[in-house]
Coordinates of C-alpha atoms (C1' of nucleotides) in Angstrom, one line a residue:
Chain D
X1137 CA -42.3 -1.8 9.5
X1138 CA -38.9 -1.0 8.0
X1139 CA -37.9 -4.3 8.0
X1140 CA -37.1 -6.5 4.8
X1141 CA -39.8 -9.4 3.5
X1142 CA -37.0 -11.5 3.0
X1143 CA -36.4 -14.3 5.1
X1144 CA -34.6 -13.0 8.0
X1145 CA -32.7 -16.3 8.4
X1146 CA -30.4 -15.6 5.2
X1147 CA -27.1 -14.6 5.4
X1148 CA -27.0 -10.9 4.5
X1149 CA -28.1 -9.6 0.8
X1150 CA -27.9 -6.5 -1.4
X1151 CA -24.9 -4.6 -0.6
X1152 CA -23.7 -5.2 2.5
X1153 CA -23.1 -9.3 1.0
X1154 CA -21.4 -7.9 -2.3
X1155 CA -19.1 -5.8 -0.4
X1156 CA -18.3 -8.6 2.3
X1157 CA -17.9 -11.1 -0.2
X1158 CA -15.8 -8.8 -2.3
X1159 CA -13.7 -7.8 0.4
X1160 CA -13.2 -11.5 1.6
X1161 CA -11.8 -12.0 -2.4
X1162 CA -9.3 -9.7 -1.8
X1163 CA -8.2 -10.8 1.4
X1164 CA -7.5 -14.0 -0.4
X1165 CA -6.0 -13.1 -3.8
X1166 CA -5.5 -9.7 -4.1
X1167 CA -7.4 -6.4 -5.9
X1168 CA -6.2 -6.8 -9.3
X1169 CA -7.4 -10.9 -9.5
X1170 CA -10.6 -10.1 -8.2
X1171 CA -13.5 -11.6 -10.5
X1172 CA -16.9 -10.0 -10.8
X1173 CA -17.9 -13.4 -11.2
X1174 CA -16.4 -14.9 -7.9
X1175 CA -17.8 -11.9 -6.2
X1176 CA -21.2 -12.8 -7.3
X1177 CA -21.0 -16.5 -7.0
X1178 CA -19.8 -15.8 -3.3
X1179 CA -22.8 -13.1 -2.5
X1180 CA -24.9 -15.7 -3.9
X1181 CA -25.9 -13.2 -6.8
X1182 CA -25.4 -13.8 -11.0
X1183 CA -22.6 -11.9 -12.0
X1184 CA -25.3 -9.1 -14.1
X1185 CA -27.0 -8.7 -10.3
X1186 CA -23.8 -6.9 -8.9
X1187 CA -24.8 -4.3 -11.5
X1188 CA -27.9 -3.6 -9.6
X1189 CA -26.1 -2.5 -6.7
X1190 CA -22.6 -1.4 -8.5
X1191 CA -21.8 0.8 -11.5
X1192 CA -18.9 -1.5 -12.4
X1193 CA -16.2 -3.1 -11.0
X1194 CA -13.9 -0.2 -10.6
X1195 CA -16.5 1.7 -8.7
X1196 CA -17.1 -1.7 -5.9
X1197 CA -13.5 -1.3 -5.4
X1198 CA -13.7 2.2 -4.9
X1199 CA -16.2 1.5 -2.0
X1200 CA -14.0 -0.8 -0.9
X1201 CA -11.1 1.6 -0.8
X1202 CA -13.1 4.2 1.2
X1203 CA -13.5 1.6 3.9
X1204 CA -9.7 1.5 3.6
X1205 CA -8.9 5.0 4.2
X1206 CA -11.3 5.3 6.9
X1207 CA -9.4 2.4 9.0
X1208 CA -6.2 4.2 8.3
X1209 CA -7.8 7.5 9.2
X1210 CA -8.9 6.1 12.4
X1211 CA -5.5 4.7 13.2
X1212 CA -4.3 8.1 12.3
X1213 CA -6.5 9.3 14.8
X1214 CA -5.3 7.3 17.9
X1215 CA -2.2 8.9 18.0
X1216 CA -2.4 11.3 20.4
X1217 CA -2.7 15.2 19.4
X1218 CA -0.8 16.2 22.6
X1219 CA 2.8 14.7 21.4
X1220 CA 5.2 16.8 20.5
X1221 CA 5.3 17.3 16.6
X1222 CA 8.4 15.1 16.1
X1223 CA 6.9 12.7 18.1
X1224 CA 4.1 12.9 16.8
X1225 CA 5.1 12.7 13.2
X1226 CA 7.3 9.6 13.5
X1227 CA 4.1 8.0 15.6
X1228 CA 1.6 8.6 12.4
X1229 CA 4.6 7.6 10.1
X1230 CA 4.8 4.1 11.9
X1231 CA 1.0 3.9 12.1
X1232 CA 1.0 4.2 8.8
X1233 CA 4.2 1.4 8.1
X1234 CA 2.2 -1.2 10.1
X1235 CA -1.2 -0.4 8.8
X1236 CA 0.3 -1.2 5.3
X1237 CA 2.7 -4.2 6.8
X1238 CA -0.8 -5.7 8.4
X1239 CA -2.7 -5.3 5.6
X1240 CA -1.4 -5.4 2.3
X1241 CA -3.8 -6.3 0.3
X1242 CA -6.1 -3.5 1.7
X1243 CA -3.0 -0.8 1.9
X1244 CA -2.4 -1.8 -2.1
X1245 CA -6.4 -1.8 -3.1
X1246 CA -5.9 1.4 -1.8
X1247 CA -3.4 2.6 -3.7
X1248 CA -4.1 1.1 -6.6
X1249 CA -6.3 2.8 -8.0
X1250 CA -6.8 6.5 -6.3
X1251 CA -5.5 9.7 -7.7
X1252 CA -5.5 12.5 -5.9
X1253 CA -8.7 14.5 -5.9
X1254 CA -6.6 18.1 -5.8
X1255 CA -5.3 19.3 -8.8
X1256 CA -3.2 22.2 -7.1
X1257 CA -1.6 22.8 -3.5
X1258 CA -4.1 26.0 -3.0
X1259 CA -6.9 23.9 -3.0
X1260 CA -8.4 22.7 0.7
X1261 CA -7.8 19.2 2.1
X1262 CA -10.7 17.0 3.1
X1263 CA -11.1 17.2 7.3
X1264 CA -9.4 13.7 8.6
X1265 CA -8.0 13.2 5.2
X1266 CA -5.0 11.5 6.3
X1267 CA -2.3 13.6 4.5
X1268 CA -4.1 16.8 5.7
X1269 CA -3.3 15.8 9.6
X1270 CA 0.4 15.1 8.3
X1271 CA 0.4 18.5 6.6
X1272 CA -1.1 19.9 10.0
X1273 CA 1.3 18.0 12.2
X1274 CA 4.2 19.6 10.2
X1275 CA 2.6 22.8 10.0
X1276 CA 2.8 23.2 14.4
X1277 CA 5.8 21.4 13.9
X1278 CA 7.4 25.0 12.1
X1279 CA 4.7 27.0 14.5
X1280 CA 6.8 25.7 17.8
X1281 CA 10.1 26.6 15.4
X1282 CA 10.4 22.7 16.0
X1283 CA 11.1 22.6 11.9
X1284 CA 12.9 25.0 9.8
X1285 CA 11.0 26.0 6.6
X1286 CA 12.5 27.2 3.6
X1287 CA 11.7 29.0 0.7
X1288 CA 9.7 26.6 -1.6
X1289 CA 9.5 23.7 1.4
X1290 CA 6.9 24.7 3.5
X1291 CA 4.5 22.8 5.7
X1292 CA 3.0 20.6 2.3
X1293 CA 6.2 19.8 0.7
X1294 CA 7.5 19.1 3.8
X1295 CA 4.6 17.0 4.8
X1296 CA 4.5 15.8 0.8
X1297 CA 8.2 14.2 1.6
X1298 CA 7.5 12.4 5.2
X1299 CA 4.2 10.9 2.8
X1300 CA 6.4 9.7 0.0
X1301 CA 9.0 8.5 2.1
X1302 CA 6.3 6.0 4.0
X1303 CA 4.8 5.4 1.0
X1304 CA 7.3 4.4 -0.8
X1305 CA 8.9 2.1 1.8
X1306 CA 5.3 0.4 2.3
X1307 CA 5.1 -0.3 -1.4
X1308 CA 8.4 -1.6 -1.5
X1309 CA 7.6 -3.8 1.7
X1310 CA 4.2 -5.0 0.0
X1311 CA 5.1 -5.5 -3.9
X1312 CA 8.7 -5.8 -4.3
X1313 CA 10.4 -6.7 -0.4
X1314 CA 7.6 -10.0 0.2
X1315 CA 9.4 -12.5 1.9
X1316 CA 12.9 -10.2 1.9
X1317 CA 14.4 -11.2 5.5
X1318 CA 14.9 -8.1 7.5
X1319 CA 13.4 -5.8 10.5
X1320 CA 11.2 -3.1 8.8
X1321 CA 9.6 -2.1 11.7
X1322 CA 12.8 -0.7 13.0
X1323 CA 14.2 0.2 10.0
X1324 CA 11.4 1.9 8.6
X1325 CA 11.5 3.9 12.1
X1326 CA 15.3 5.1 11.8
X1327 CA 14.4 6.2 8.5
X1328 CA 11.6 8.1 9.5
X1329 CA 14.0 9.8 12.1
X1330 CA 16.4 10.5 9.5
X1331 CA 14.4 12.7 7.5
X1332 CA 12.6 14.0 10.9
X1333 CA 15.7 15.2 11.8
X1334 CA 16.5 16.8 8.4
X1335 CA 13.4 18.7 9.1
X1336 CA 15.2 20.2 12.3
X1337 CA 17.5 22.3 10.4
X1338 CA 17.7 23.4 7.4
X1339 CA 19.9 21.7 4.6
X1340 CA 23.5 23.0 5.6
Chain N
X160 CA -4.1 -9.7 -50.8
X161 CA -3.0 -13.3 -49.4
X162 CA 0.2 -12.1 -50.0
X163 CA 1.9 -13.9 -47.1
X164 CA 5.7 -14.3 -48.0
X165 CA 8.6 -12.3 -46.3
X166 CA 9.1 -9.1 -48.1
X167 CA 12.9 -7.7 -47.5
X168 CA 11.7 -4.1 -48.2
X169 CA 10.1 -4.5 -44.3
X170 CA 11.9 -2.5 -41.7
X171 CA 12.6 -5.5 -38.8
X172 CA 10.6 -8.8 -38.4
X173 CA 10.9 -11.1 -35.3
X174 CA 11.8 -10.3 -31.7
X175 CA 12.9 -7.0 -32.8
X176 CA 10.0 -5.9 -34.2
X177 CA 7.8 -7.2 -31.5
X178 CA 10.1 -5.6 -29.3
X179 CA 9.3 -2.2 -30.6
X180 CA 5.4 -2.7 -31.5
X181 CA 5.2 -3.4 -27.5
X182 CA 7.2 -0.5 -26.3
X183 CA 5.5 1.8 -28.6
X184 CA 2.0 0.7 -27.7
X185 CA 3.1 1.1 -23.9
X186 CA 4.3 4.4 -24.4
X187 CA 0.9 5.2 -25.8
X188 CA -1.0 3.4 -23.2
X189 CA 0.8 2.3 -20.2
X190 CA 1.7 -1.1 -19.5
X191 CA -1.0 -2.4 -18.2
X192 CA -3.5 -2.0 -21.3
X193 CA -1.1 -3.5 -23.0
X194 CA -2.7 -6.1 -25.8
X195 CA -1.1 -8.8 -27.3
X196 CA -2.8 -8.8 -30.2
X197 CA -2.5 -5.2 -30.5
X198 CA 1.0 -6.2 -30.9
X199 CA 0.9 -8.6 -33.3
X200 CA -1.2 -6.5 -35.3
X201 CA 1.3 -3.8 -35.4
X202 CA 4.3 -6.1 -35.6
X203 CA 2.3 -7.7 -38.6
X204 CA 1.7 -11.1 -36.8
X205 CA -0.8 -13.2 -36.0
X206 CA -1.3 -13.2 -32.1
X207 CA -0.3 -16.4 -32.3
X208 CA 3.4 -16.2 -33.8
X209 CA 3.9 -13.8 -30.4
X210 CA 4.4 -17.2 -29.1
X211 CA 7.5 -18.2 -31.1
X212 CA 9.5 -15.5 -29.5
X213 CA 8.4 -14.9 -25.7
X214 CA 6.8 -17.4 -23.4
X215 CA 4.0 -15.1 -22.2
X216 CA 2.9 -11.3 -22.2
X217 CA 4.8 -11.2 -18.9
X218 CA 8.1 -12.4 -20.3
X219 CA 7.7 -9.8 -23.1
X220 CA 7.2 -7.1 -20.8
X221 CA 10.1 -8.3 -18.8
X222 CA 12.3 -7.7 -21.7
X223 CA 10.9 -4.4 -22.0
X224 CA 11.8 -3.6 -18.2
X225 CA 14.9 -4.8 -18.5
X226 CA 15.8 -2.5 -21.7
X227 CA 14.2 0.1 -18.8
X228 CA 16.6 -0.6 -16.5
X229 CA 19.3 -0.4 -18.6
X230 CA 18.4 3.0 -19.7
X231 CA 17.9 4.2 -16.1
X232 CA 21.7 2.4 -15.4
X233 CA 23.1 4.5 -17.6
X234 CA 21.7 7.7 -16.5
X235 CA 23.3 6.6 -12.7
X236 CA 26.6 5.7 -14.5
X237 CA 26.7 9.8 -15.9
X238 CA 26.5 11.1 -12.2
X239 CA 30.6 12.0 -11.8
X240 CA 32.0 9.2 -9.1
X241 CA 34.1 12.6 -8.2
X242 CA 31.7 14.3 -6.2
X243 CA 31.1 14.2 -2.8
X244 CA 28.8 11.6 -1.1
X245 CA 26.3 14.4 0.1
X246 CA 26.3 16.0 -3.8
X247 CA 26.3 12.8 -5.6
X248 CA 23.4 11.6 -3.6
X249 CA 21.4 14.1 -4.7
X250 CA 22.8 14.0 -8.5
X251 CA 21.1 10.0 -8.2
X252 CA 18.1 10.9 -6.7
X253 CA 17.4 13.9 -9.1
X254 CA 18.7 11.3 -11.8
X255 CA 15.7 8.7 -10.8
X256 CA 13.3 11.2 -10.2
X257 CA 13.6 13.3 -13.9
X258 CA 14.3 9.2 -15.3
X259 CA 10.6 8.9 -13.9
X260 CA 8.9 12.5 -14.8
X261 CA 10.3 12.3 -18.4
X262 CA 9.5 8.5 -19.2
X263 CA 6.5 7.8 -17.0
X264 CA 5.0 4.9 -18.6
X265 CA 8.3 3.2 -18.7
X266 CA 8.9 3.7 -15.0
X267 CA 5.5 2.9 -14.4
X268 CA 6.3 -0.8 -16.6
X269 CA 9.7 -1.7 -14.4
X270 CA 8.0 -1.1 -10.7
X271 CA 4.8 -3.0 -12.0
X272 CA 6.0 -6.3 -12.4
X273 CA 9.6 -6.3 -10.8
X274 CA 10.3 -8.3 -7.5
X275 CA 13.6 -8.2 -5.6
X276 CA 16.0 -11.0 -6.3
X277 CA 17.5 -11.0 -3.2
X278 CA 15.9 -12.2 -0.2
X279 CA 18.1 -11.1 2.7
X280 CA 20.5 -8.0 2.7
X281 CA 23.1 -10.1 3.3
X282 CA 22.8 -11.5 -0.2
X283 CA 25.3 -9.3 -2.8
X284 CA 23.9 -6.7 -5.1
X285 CA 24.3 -7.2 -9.1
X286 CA 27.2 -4.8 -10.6
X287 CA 25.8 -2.0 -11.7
X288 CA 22.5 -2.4 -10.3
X289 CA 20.8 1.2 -9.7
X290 CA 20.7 0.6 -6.1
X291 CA 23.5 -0.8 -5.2
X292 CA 25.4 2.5 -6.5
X293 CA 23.2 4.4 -4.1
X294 CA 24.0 1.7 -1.1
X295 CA 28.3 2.0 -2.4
X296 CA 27.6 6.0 -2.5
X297 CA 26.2 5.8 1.5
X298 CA 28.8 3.9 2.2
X299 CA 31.7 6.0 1.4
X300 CA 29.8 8.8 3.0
X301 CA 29.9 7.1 5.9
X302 CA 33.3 6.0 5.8
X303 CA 34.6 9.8 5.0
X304 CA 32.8 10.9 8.4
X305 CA 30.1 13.0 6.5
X306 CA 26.9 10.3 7.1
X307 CA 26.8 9.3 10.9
X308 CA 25.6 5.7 11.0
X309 CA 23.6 4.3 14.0
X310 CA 23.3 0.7 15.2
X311 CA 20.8 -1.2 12.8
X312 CA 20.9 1.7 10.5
X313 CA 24.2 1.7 8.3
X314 CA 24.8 2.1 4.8
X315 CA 22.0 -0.5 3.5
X316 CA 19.1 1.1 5.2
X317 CA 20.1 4.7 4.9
X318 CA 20.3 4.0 1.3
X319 CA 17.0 2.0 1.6
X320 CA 15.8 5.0 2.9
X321 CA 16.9 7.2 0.3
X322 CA 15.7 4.7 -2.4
X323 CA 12.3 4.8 -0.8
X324 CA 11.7 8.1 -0.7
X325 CA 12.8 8.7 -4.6
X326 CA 10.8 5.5 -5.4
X327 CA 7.7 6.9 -3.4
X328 CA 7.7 10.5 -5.3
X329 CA 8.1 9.1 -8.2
X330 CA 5.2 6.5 -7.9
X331 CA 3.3 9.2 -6.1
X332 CA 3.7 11.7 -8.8
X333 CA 3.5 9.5 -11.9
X334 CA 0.3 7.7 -10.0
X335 CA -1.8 10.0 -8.2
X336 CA -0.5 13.7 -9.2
X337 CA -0.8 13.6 -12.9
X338 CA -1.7 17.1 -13.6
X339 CA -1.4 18.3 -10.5
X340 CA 0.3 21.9 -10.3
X341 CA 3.2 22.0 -8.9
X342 CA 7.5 22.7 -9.5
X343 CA 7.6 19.2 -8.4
X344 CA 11.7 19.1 -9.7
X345 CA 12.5 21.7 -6.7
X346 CA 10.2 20.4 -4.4
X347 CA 11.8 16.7 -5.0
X348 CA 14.8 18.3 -5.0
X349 CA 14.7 19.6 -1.2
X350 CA 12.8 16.7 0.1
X351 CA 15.9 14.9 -1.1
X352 CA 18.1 17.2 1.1
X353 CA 16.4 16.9 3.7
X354 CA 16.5 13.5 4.3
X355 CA 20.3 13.7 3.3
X356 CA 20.9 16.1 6.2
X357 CA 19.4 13.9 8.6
X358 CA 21.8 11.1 7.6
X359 CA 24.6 13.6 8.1
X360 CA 23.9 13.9 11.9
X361 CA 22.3 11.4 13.9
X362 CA 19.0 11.6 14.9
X363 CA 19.0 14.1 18.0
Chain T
dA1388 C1' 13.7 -36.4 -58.9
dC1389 C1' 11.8 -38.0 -54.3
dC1390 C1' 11.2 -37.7 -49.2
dT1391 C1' 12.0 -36.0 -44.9
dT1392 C1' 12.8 -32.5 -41.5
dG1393 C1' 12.4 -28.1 -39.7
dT1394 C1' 10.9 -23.4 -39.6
dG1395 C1' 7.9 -19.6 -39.6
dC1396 C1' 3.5 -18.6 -39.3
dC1397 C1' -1.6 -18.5 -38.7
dG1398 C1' -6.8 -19.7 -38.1
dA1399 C1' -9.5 -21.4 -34.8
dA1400 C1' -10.6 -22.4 -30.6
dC1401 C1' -10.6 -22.4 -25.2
dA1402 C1' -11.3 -20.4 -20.9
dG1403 C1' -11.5 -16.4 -18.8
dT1404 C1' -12.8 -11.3 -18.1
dG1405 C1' -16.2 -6.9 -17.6
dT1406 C1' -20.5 -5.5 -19.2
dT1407 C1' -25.2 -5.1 -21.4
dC1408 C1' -29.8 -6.5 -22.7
dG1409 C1' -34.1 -8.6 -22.7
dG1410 C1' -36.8 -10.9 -20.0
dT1411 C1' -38.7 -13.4 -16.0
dG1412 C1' -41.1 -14.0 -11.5
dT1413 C1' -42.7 -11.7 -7.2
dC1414 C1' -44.4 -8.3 -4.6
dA1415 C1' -47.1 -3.9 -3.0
dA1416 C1' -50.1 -0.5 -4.3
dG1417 C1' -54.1 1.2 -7.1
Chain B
dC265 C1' -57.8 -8.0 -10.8
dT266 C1' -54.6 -5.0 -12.8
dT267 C1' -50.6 -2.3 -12.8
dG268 C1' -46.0 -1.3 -12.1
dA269 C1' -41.8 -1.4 -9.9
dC270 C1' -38.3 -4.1 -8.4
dA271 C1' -34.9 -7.9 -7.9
dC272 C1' -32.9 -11.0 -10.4
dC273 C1' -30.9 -13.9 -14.0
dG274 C1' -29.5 -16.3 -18.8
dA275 C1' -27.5 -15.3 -22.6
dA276 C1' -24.8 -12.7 -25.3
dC277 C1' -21.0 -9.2 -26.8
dA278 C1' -16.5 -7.8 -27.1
dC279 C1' -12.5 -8.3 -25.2
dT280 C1' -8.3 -10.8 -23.0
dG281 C1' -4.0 -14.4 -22.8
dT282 C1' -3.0 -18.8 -24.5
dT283 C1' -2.8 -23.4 -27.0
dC284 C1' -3.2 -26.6 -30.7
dG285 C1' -3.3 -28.4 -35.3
dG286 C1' -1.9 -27.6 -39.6
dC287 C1' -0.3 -25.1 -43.8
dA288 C1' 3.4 -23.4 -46.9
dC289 C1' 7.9 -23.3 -47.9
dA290 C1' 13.2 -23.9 -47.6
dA291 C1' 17.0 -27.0 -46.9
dG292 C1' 19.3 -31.6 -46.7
dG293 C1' 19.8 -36.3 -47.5
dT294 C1' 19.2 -40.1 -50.7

DNA sequence: ACCTTGTGCCGAACAGTGTTCGGTGTCAAG
DNA sequence: CTTGACACCGAACACTGTTCGGCACAAGGT
């Protein structure tokens, strides 16, 4: 007897409504226009309810972000581990373009508000945190002698680059690029390549 | 006490003043705290009288990006023309990159808001606009033999490319890596190379 | 001197935001 | 029946950007 005494013919409640309601929002308008008060008139809720299930506003989006990162995490996770490391690289690099150029309004809730949980590069990444398979990728990459380290560009800054490098062509693409008339997919590939390549042997 | 008339002994009234009360209260706070009437109280106005001189709080911080923009301008104008393409590629995006670690909340203000004006790449660049050096820079490394360009990836998106990846350390480290422990000048510095020498041969 | 015009400025208000508080009504357990 | 917890909400608070009507004063024309 687990179930709920509500009537079962309702459209969901509690949580589960906040959240789809909330994430329906930003679909529509964005992260940064969302309205507690839309939210809760969507849910079906007054806007003090959502404090029942929500510390504040900032901490639904949060929730909402998580979802994010696991969608991108399991996109990372369909490229396959057996590629070669360039390969394999460029693949999570373009997973990661087109999860952002398909959703931008998730990619940029995402982004908005996050800051990294590591305050140095000793400390451990998260398992399946997405930069941590990058950082691995990179890391056989110089294993296989695919990549040539050098002193102070190791495995993370090397990985920290290819990151910064998609995620500041996504941002571009999503905030300032809208509408801009051009082929991103491909470009945003060749780029990738680029610094791949630059990777492959050392600065000369 | 209701004393309410224009005293000369004041340093600056009008746009100039609100000018700087804005700027200083963003370098304090960020951008996006920003208050109007935090302004006008330090400007000595009356929220209201903002209203005489800018539109809207997003024209006012428009001014204030564009004074940002300037700034950064000038910085790209003291890179020597004489260098080589390779060398004065990395003198700009070293250029950007310290523009962004020693004024944060100021680069933090121009990306915030800031669109594109162009729409296609054929459209022309502004003189003097930041990124058009970096495109005019590609370009003569390209036609001195020392970039190799491929089809669909020429001057524009290598130096898209190279824009993005400045622009995404920047945001990365000014967003999400405050505090975080790390030479991040070097480690910028040879993430920059390495893209660099993977526009100086083509992708293997 | 008067009257007009214009300028610079502000108080008050409007509509919106996130958030908190005090209180309902309903339900399960004692 | 009583108790207590829970879900929920109306109203308010302290903010935000913005608008409107009007006040005080300087200048110009007559």
């Amino acid at each position: 007897m687990a179930t709920r005494r509500r009537s079962p013919a309702r459209p969901e409640r509690g949580r589960g409504a906040i959240l789809a309601a909330a994430r329906s929002l930003v679909l529509e308008g964005g992260a940064s226009t969302l309205s507690l008060r839309a939210v809760a008139a969507r849910a079906g809720y007054s806007p003090a309810s959502l404090y029942e299930y929500f510390e504040s506003r900032e901490a639904l989006l949060a929730v909402l972000a998580a979802e994010v990162i696991g969608r991108l995490a399991a996109r990372f996770g369909r490229v396959p581990e057996s590629l070669a490391p360039r390969a394999r690289l460029l693949r999570l690099g373009s997973a990661y373009l087109g999860f952002a150029r398909e959703n931008p309004e998730d990619y940029l809730l995402l982004f908005g508000r996050m800051a990294s949980q590591r305050r140095a590069p000793s400390e451990p990444l998260g398992s399946g945190n997405p930069f941590g398979v990058v950082v691995a990728c990179v890391q056989s990459g110089i294993d296989g002698g695919a990549f040539c380290p050098r002193p102070g560009f190791g495995a993370e800054e090397m990985a920290y680059g290819f990151w910064a490098l998609a995620h500041g062509m996504a941002r571009l693409e999503a905030e300032h690029l809208a509408g801009y008339a051009a082929d991103f997919e491909s470009i945003d590939r060749l780029v990738l390549e680029a610094y791949v390549t630059g990777l492959e042997r050392g600065a000369g």
